Amino acid sequence: MRTRPAGTWQRLLDAQHGIITTKQMYEIGVNKDSINHCVENGQWLRVFRGVISVTNGPLTREMQLSAALLYAGRGALLSHTTAAEEWGWQRVGSGPVHLTVPYGCSATSQPPTLRHAKQNCTSESNAQIHPGVVVHRSRAMSHIGVETNPSRTSTADTVLDLVVAESTSRQATITLVSAMSSGGVNVAAMTRKVDARRPMRYLKPIRHTLALMRDGVHSALEHRYVLDVEQAHGLPAGQRQAPVFVDGRQLFEDIRYAICDLIVRLDGQAFHSAKQRRFRDRRRDNAAELRNLPRLMYGWHEVTEDPCGVYREVREVLVREGWRDSSYPCERCILVSGNS
């Protein structure tokens, strides 16, 4: 092989985590025959067409991302689940790398890249060189990316991409609340992003969910309570984050039904320390007891696994305290009662 300029070669490999394109190699004097020789004898790996790993071992996460971006070309951004993983909201998976590219880019989605049958693999897991690429296209490339290394979509754009990719409007709204909470995206920022990009799918349920969040829905658990307990059964809408003053300190009840002062607490705020939670709940309990207010508490399991059971309990207390019942069974209630 011809002598390579060590400085340029090393800078490229350092910046690109050991991944390089054939075009870059041609520019520094490496010819096609030399590249093919190194690939065929197993010294290097051909990750994608025109993209080479100058090692023959498994690719690290950084190498996989670099290879995908180099394959897609200038301007490509990590997006969707891959961007969420890079932002730290989701656990890194073993699936393909998601990229967003501008319209007109020639890159297309690629299946996993496997080692050639002639090459010996140290293990079955080592047979896969790269998990593949899923290519998305956008006309909004100029304002959806942020200057990170590697390049990725902004937090708000990542949330919107994940939401629009869901298969149902219900799952889209659940993902919206969860991703906004995980990514620290506030309602105002998300509303601006939705207005700017105007998604073709789920626009109405997205705006409805953002309105709920403006009214005080702060977590995925609270959102599921609104969807599956209140709205699905025709219960009255409770006041979200209702203030209560204890010992001169303002605390907040998750849900308060003003028609009879029923308090519903949703135990899903994992970001509080155990000590903080115990103090908050103890003081709120004492304040409610002194005011003789009925209260119920539910966690993630009850609300998501048995929302109809939660509905029946809330309804019973509301009716007992004087509410004129106007609720109704949901489809799930009817299905369960029909099978019993």
Short mmCIF file of C-alpha atoms in Angstrom, two decimals:
data_model
loop_
_atom_site.label_atom_id
_atom_site.label_comp_id
_atom_site.label_asym_id
_atom_site.label_seq_id
_atom_site.Cartn_x
_atom_site.Cartn_y
_atom_site.Cartn_z
CA MET A 1 0.00 0.00 0.00
CA ARG A 2 1.21 3.51 -0.74
CA THR A 3 2.51 5.57 2.15
CA ARG A 4 -0.29 7.62 3.69
CA PRO A 5 0.09 11.10 5.17
CA ALA A 6 0.02 10.10 8.85
CA GLY A 7 -1.33 13.43 10.12
CA THR A 8 -4.38 13.62 7.84
CA TRP A 9 -5.08 9.90 8.15
CA GLN A 10 -4.92 9.97 11.93
CA ARG A 11 -7.02 13.09 12.25
CA LEU A 12 -9.78 11.51 10.17
CA LEU A 13 -9.73 8.28 12.14
CA ASP A 14 -9.75 10.13 15.46
CA ALA A 15 -12.64 12.37 14.43
CA GLN A 16 -14.64 9.50 12.89
CA HIS A 17 -13.95 6.76 15.45
CA GLY A 18 -11.94 4.58 13.10
CA ILE A 19 -14.43 4.87 10.23
CA ILE A 20 -13.47 6.41 6.89
CA THR A 21 -15.00 6.74 3.44
CA THR A 22 -13.37 5.50 0.27
CA LYS A 23 -13.60 9.05 -1.08
CA GLN A 24 -11.56 10.34 1.86
CA MET A 25 -8.98 7.61 1.30
CA TYR A 26 -8.68 8.41 -2.39
CA GLU A 27 -8.07 12.05 -1.48
CA ILE A 28 -5.09 11.14 0.72
CA GLY A 29 -3.58 8.75 -1.79
CA VAL A 30 -4.98 5.29 -1.00
CA ASN A 31 -5.97 3.50 -4.21
CA LYS A 32 -8.93 1.22 -4.84
CA ASP A 33 -6.84 -1.95 -5.11
CA SER A 34 -5.27 -1.36 -1.71
CA ILE A 35 -8.69 -0.83 -0.12
CA ASN A 36 -10.10 -4.00 -1.68
CA HIS A 37 -7.06 -6.00 -0.59
CA CYS A 38 -7.44 -4.94 3.05
CA VAL A 39 -11.15 -5.72 3.00
CA GLU A 40 -10.79 -9.10 1.28
CA ASN A 41 -8.07 -10.36 3.64
CA GLY A 42 -10.14 -9.35 6.66
CA GLN A 43 -7.90 -6.53 7.88
CA TRP A 44 -10.65 -3.96 7.32
CA LEU A 45 -14.46 -4.17 7.21
CA ARG A 46 -16.75 -2.75 4.57
CA VAL A 47 -19.60 -1.33 6.62
CA PHE A 48 -21.62 0.20 3.79
CA ARG A 49 -20.87 0.99 0.20
CA GLY A 50 -18.11 3.58 0.34
CA VAL A 51 -17.71 3.31 4.15
CA ILE A 52 -14.83 1.34 5.70
CA SER A 53 -13.85 0.41 9.24
CA VAL A 54 -10.06 0.16 9.56
CA THR A 55 -10.44 -2.57 12.18
CA ASN A 56 -11.84 -6.09 11.91
CA GLY A 57 -13.45 -6.33 15.35
CA PRO A 58 -16.99 -5.47 16.48
CA LEU A 59 -18.00 -1.85 15.96
CA THR A 60 -18.55 0.23 19.07
CA ARG A 61 -21.65 2.39 19.41
CA GLU A 62 -19.64 5.46 18.36
CA MET A 63 -18.38 3.61 15.28
CA GLN A 64 -21.88 2.52 14.29
CA LEU A 65 -23.19 6.09 14.48
CA SER A 66 -20.19 7.49 12.61
CA ALA A 67 -20.56 4.90 9.84
CA ALA A 68 -24.25 5.70 9.41
CA LEU A 69 -23.64 9.45 9.23
CA LEU A 70 -20.75 9.04 6.78
CA TYR A 71 -22.91 6.77 4.61
CA ALA A 72 -25.78 9.30 4.51
CA GLY A 73 -23.48 12.20 3.73
CA ARG A 74 -23.18 15.81 4.67
CA GLY A 75 -26.09 17.29 6.61
CA ALA A 76 -27.45 14.01 7.97
CA LEU A 77 -28.70 14.02 11.58
CA LEU A 78 -29.28 11.29 14.11
CA SER A 79 -33.02 11.30 14.77
CA HIS A 80 -36.01 9.45 16.21
CA THR A 81 -35.08 6.67 18.67
CA THR A 82 -31.36 7.08 17.98
CA ALA A 83 -31.47 10.77 18.90
CA ALA A 84 -33.52 9.91 22.00
CA GLU A 85 -30.82 7.41 23.00
CA GLU A 86 -28.13 10.03 22.48
CA TRP A 87 -30.11 12.56 24.54
CA GLY A 88 -30.25 9.94 27.29
CA TRP A 89 -34.04 9.42 27.36
CA GLN A 90 -34.01 5.86 26.11
CA ARG A 91 -31.73 2.93 26.76
CA VAL A 92 -29.39 2.21 23.86
CA GLY A 93 -30.84 -0.67 21.84
CA SER A 94 -29.52 -3.05 19.25
CA GLY A 95 -31.72 -1.86 16.40
CA PRO A 96 -30.85 0.20 13.34
CA VAL A 97 -29.54 3.76 13.43
CA HIS A 98 -32.22 6.33 12.56
CA LEU A 99 -31.15 9.31 10.45
CA THR A 100 -32.93 12.29 8.96
CA VAL A 101 -31.61 13.66 5.66
CA PRO A 102 -32.78 16.42 3.33
CA TYR A 103 -34.98 15.67 0.37
CA GLY A 104 -32.77 15.06 -2.65
CA CYS A 105 -30.23 13.06 -0.66
CA SER A 106 -29.51 9.74 -2.37
CA ALA A 107 -29.11 7.74 0.86
CA THR A 108 -31.68 5.01 1.42
CA SER A 109 -32.44 2.73 4.36
CA GLN A 110 -29.99 -0.16 4.69
CA PRO A 111 -30.43 -3.64 6.21
CA PRO A 112 -27.92 -4.95 8.76
CA THR A 113 -24.45 -5.50 7.32
CA LEU A 114 -23.11 -9.02 7.88
CA ARG A 115 -19.62 -10.41 7.54
CA HIS A 116 -18.83 -12.31 4.39
CA ALA A 117 -19.35 -16.05 4.73
CA LYS A 118 -15.65 -16.66 4.04
CA GLN A 119 -14.55 -14.60 7.01
CA ASN A 120 -14.21 -16.41 10.31
CA CYS A 121 -16.35 -14.98 13.12
CA THR A 122 -15.25 -15.18 16.72
CA SER A 123 -18.87 -15.55 17.87
CA GLU A 124 -22.37 -15.54 16.47
CA SER A 125 -22.90 -11.98 17.70
CA ASN A 126 -19.77 -10.91 15.82
CA ALA A 127 -21.32 -11.94 12.51
CA GLN A 128 -23.14 -8.60 12.30
CA ILE A 129 -20.98 -5.65 11.38
CA HIS A 130 -23.66 -2.96 11.61
CA PRO A 131 -27.36 -3.04 12.65
CA GLY A 132 -28.45 -1.08 9.58
CA VAL A 133 -29.86 2.37 8.88
CA VAL A 134 -33.39 3.78 8.68
CA VAL A 135 -33.47 6.96 6.61
CA HIS A 136 -36.13 9.64 7.14
CA ARG A 137 -36.44 12.77 5.00
CA SER A 138 -37.28 16.31 6.02
CA ARG A 139 -37.73 19.69 4.36
CA ALA A 140 -36.99 21.42 7.67
CA MET A 141 -33.30 20.48 7.96
CA SER A 142 -32.24 24.09 8.45
CA HIS A 143 -33.89 24.37 11.87
CA ILE A 144 -34.31 20.86 13.32
CA GLY A 145 -30.67 20.09 14.13
CA VAL A 146 -28.37 21.16 16.95
CA GLU A 147 -24.60 21.44 17.12
CA THR A 148 -23.71 18.29 19.00
CA ASN A 149 -21.14 15.60 18.31
CA PRO A 150 -22.47 13.59 16.61
CA SER A 151 -25.11 15.79 14.99
CA ARG A 152 -28.69 15.09 16.01
CA THR A 153 -32.16 16.60 16.03
CA SER A 154 -33.08 19.02 18.80
CA THR A 155 -34.93 17.80 21.87
CA ALA A 156 -38.29 19.19 20.73
CA ASP A 157 -37.84 17.84 17.19
CA THR A 158 -36.85 14.44 18.55
CA VAL A 159 -40.03 14.36 20.64
CA LEU A 160 -42.17 15.29 17.64
CA ASP A 161 -40.49 12.66 15.44
CA LEU A 162 -41.17 9.95 18.01
CA VAL A 163 -44.79 11.04 18.40
CA VAL A 164 -45.59 11.13 14.69
CA ALA A 165 -43.93 7.73 14.17
CA GLU A 166 -46.41 5.99 16.51
CA SER A 167 -49.02 3.71 14.95
CA THR A 168 -52.05 5.11 16.82
CA SER A 169 -53.12 8.51 18.08
CA ARG A 170 -53.50 7.15 21.60
CA GLN A 171 -49.93 5.87 21.70
CA ALA A 172 -48.78 9.12 20.10
CA THR A 173 -50.19 11.19 22.97
CA ILE A 174 -48.73 8.82 25.58
CA THR A 175 -45.34 9.12 23.91
CA LEU A 176 -45.70 12.91 23.76
CA VAL A 177 -46.13 13.26 27.53
CA SER A 178 -43.47 10.69 28.37
CA ALA A 179 -40.85 12.07 25.95
CA MET A 180 -41.45 15.68 26.98
CA SER A 181 -41.01 14.70 30.61
CA SER A 182 -37.86 12.67 29.90
CA GLY A 183 -36.37 15.32 27.67
CA GLY A 184 -37.24 18.33 29.79
CA VAL A 185 -39.23 19.93 26.94
CA ASN A 186 -41.78 22.40 28.29
CA VAL A 187 -45.25 22.96 26.89
CA ALA A 188 -44.46 26.38 25.40
CA ALA A 189 -41.44 25.05 23.48
CA MET A 190 -43.36 22.03 22.24
CA THR A 191 -46.29 24.18 21.15
CA ARG A 192 -43.96 26.42 19.14
CA LYS A 193 -42.39 23.38 17.50
CA VAL A 194 -45.78 21.89 16.57
CA ASP A 195 -46.85 25.23 15.06
CA ALA A 196 -43.60 25.52 13.11
CA ARG A 197 -43.50 21.99 11.73
CA ARG A 198 -47.27 21.27 11.68
CA PRO A 199 -47.21 17.44 11.71
CA MET A 200 -49.34 15.70 9.10
CA ARG A 201 -50.44 13.04 11.61
CA TYR A 202 -52.11 13.38 15.02
CA LEU A 203 -52.19 17.19 15.03
CA LYS A 204 -55.54 17.39 16.86
CA PRO A 205 -54.69 14.86 19.65
CA ILE A 206 -51.23 16.45 20.04
CA ARG A 207 -52.78 19.87 20.62
CA HIS A 208 -55.37 18.40 22.96
CA THR A 209 -52.64 16.76 25.03
CA LEU A 210 -50.61 19.98 25.16
CA ALA A 211 -53.73 21.75 26.43
CA LEU A 212 -54.04 19.15 29.21
CA MET A 213 -50.41 19.74 30.11
CA ARG A 214 -51.00 23.49 30.27
CA ASP A 215 -53.85 22.73 32.67
CA GLY A 216 -51.51 20.87 35.02
CA VAL A 217 -50.91 17.34 33.72
CA HIS A 218 -47.22 16.89 34.49
CA SER A 219 -46.44 13.22 34.07
CA ALA A 220 -47.20 10.14 32.02
CA LEU A 221 -49.14 8.71 34.98
CA GLU A 222 -51.35 11.79 35.27
CA HIS A 223 -51.96 11.69 31.53
CA ARG A 224 -53.00 8.03 31.64
CA TYR A 225 -55.37 8.85 34.51
CA VAL A 226 -57.03 11.59 32.44
CA LEU A 227 -57.34 9.34 29.35
CA ASP A 228 -58.24 5.97 30.86
CA VAL A 229 -60.04 6.87 34.08
CA GLU A 230 -61.69 10.28 33.65
CA GLN A 231 -62.35 10.72 29.94
CA ALA A 232 -62.97 7.06 29.13
CA HIS A 233 -65.69 6.84 31.79
CA GLY A 234 -67.23 10.30 31.73
CA LEU A 235 -66.01 11.36 35.14
CA PRO A 236 -65.80 15.10 35.83
CA ALA A 237 -62.44 16.75 35.14
CA GLY A 238 -60.54 17.30 38.34
CA GLN A 239 -58.37 20.30 39.10
CA ARG A 240 -54.72 19.47 38.41
CA GLN A 241 -51.96 20.45 40.82
CA ALA A 242 -54.44 22.01 43.24
CA PRO A 243 -52.57 24.15 45.78
CA VAL A 244 -52.82 23.43 49.48
CA PHE A 245 -51.07 25.38 52.25
CA VAL A 246 -49.54 23.41 55.10
CA ASP A 247 -47.50 25.07 57.87
CA GLY A 248 -47.22 28.17 55.69
CA ARG A 249 -45.79 26.11 52.83
CA GLN A 250 -47.51 25.62 49.50
CA LEU A 251 -47.86 22.00 48.41
CA PHE A 252 -49.90 20.58 45.55
CA GLU A 253 -52.49 17.84 45.27
CA ASP A 254 -52.34 15.90 41.99
CA ILE A 255 -56.12 15.99 41.45
CA ARG A 256 -58.91 17.64 43.41
CA TYR A 257 -62.60 17.25 42.58
CA ALA A 258 -64.02 20.52 43.81
CA ILE A 259 -67.63 19.30 43.65
CA CYS A 260 -67.01 17.25 46.79
CA ASP A 261 -63.39 17.98 47.72
CA LEU A 262 -62.21 14.46 46.85
CA ILE A 263 -58.42 14.31 46.54
CA VAL A 264 -56.75 11.77 44.24
CA ARG A 265 -52.99 11.29 44.53
CA LEU A 266 -50.91 9.60 41.87
CA ASP A 267 -47.74 8.08 43.21
CA GLY A 268 -45.52 8.27 40.17
CA GLN A 269 -43.13 11.14 40.84
CA ALA A 270 -39.94 9.11 40.90
CA PHE A 271 -37.78 12.23 40.74
CA HIS A 272 -38.54 13.02 44.38
CA SER A 273 -36.27 11.43 46.95
CA ALA A 274 -37.91 9.00 49.36
CA LYS A 275 -37.40 11.49 52.20
CA GLN A 276 -39.00 14.33 50.23
CA ARG A 277 -41.94 12.15 49.25
CA ARG A 278 -42.58 10.89 52.77
CA PHE A 279 -42.54 14.46 54.15
CA ARG A 280 -44.79 15.81 51.42
CA ASP A 281 -47.32 13.00 51.69
CA ARG A 282 -47.38 13.09 55.50
CA ARG A 283 -48.05 16.82 55.62
CA ARG A 284 -50.70 16.61 52.90
CA ASP A 285 -52.36 13.68 54.66
CA ASN A 286 -52.51 15.59 57.92
CA ALA A 287 -53.94 18.67 56.20
CA ALA A 288 -56.61 16.61 54.44
CA GLU A 289 -57.51 14.77 57.64
CA LEU A 290 -57.89 18.04 59.56
CA ARG A 291 -60.24 19.28 56.84
CA ASN A 292 -62.09 15.94 56.82
CA LEU A 293 -61.48 15.47 53.09
CA PRO A 294 -61.81 12.06 51.39
CA ARG A 295 -58.69 10.94 49.51
CA LEU A 296 -57.58 8.07 47.28
CA MET A 297 -54.11 7.13 46.09
CA TYR A 298 -53.06 5.17 43.01
CA GLY A 299 -49.79 4.16 41.38
CA TRP A 300 -48.69 3.32 37.86
CA HIS A 301 -49.86 -0.30 38.05
CA GLU A 302 -53.43 0.48 39.12
CA VAL A 303 -53.95 3.26 36.59
CA THR A 304 -52.44 1.44 33.60
CA GLU A 305 -53.47 -2.14 34.38
CA ASP A 306 -56.89 -1.61 35.98
CA PRO A 307 -58.23 1.84 35.06
CA CYS A 308 -61.80 0.54 35.27
CA GLY A 309 -61.24 -0.52 38.86
CA VAL A 310 -59.86 2.93 39.65
CA TYR A 311 -62.89 4.50 37.97
CA ARG A 312 -65.30 2.46 40.07
CA GLU A 313 -63.61 3.52 43.31
CA VAL A 314 -63.45 7.21 42.36
CA ARG A 315 -67.05 7.12 41.18
CA GLU A 316 -68.19 5.49 44.45
CA VAL A 317 -66.59 8.20 46.57
CA LEU A 318 -67.87 11.01 44.32
CA VAL A 319 -71.44 9.66 44.51
CA ARG A 320 -71.17 9.11 48.26
CA GLU A 321 -70.07 12.71 48.69
CA GLY A 322 -73.02 14.06 46.69
CA TRP A 323 -72.04 13.98 43.02
CA ARG A 324 -74.91 13.24 40.65
CA ASP A 325 -73.60 10.31 38.65
CA SER A 326 -73.32 10.86 34.90
CA SER A 327 -70.50 8.40 34.23
CA TYR A 328 -70.65 5.34 31.98
CA PRO A 329 -68.68 2.13 31.40
CA CYS A 330 -65.93 2.18 28.78
CA GLU A 331 -65.35 -0.46 26.11
CA ARG A 332 -62.91 -2.24 28.39
CA CYS A 333 -65.49 -2.39 31.20
CA ILE A 334 -68.03 -3.92 28.83
CA LEU A 335 -65.51 -6.43 27.51
CA VAL A 336 -64.47 -7.54 31.00
CA SER A 337 -68.07 -7.83 32.24
CA GLY A 338 -69.02 -9.77 29.10
CA ASN A 339 -66.27 -12.32 29.68
CA SER A 340 -67.06 -12.78 33.36
#
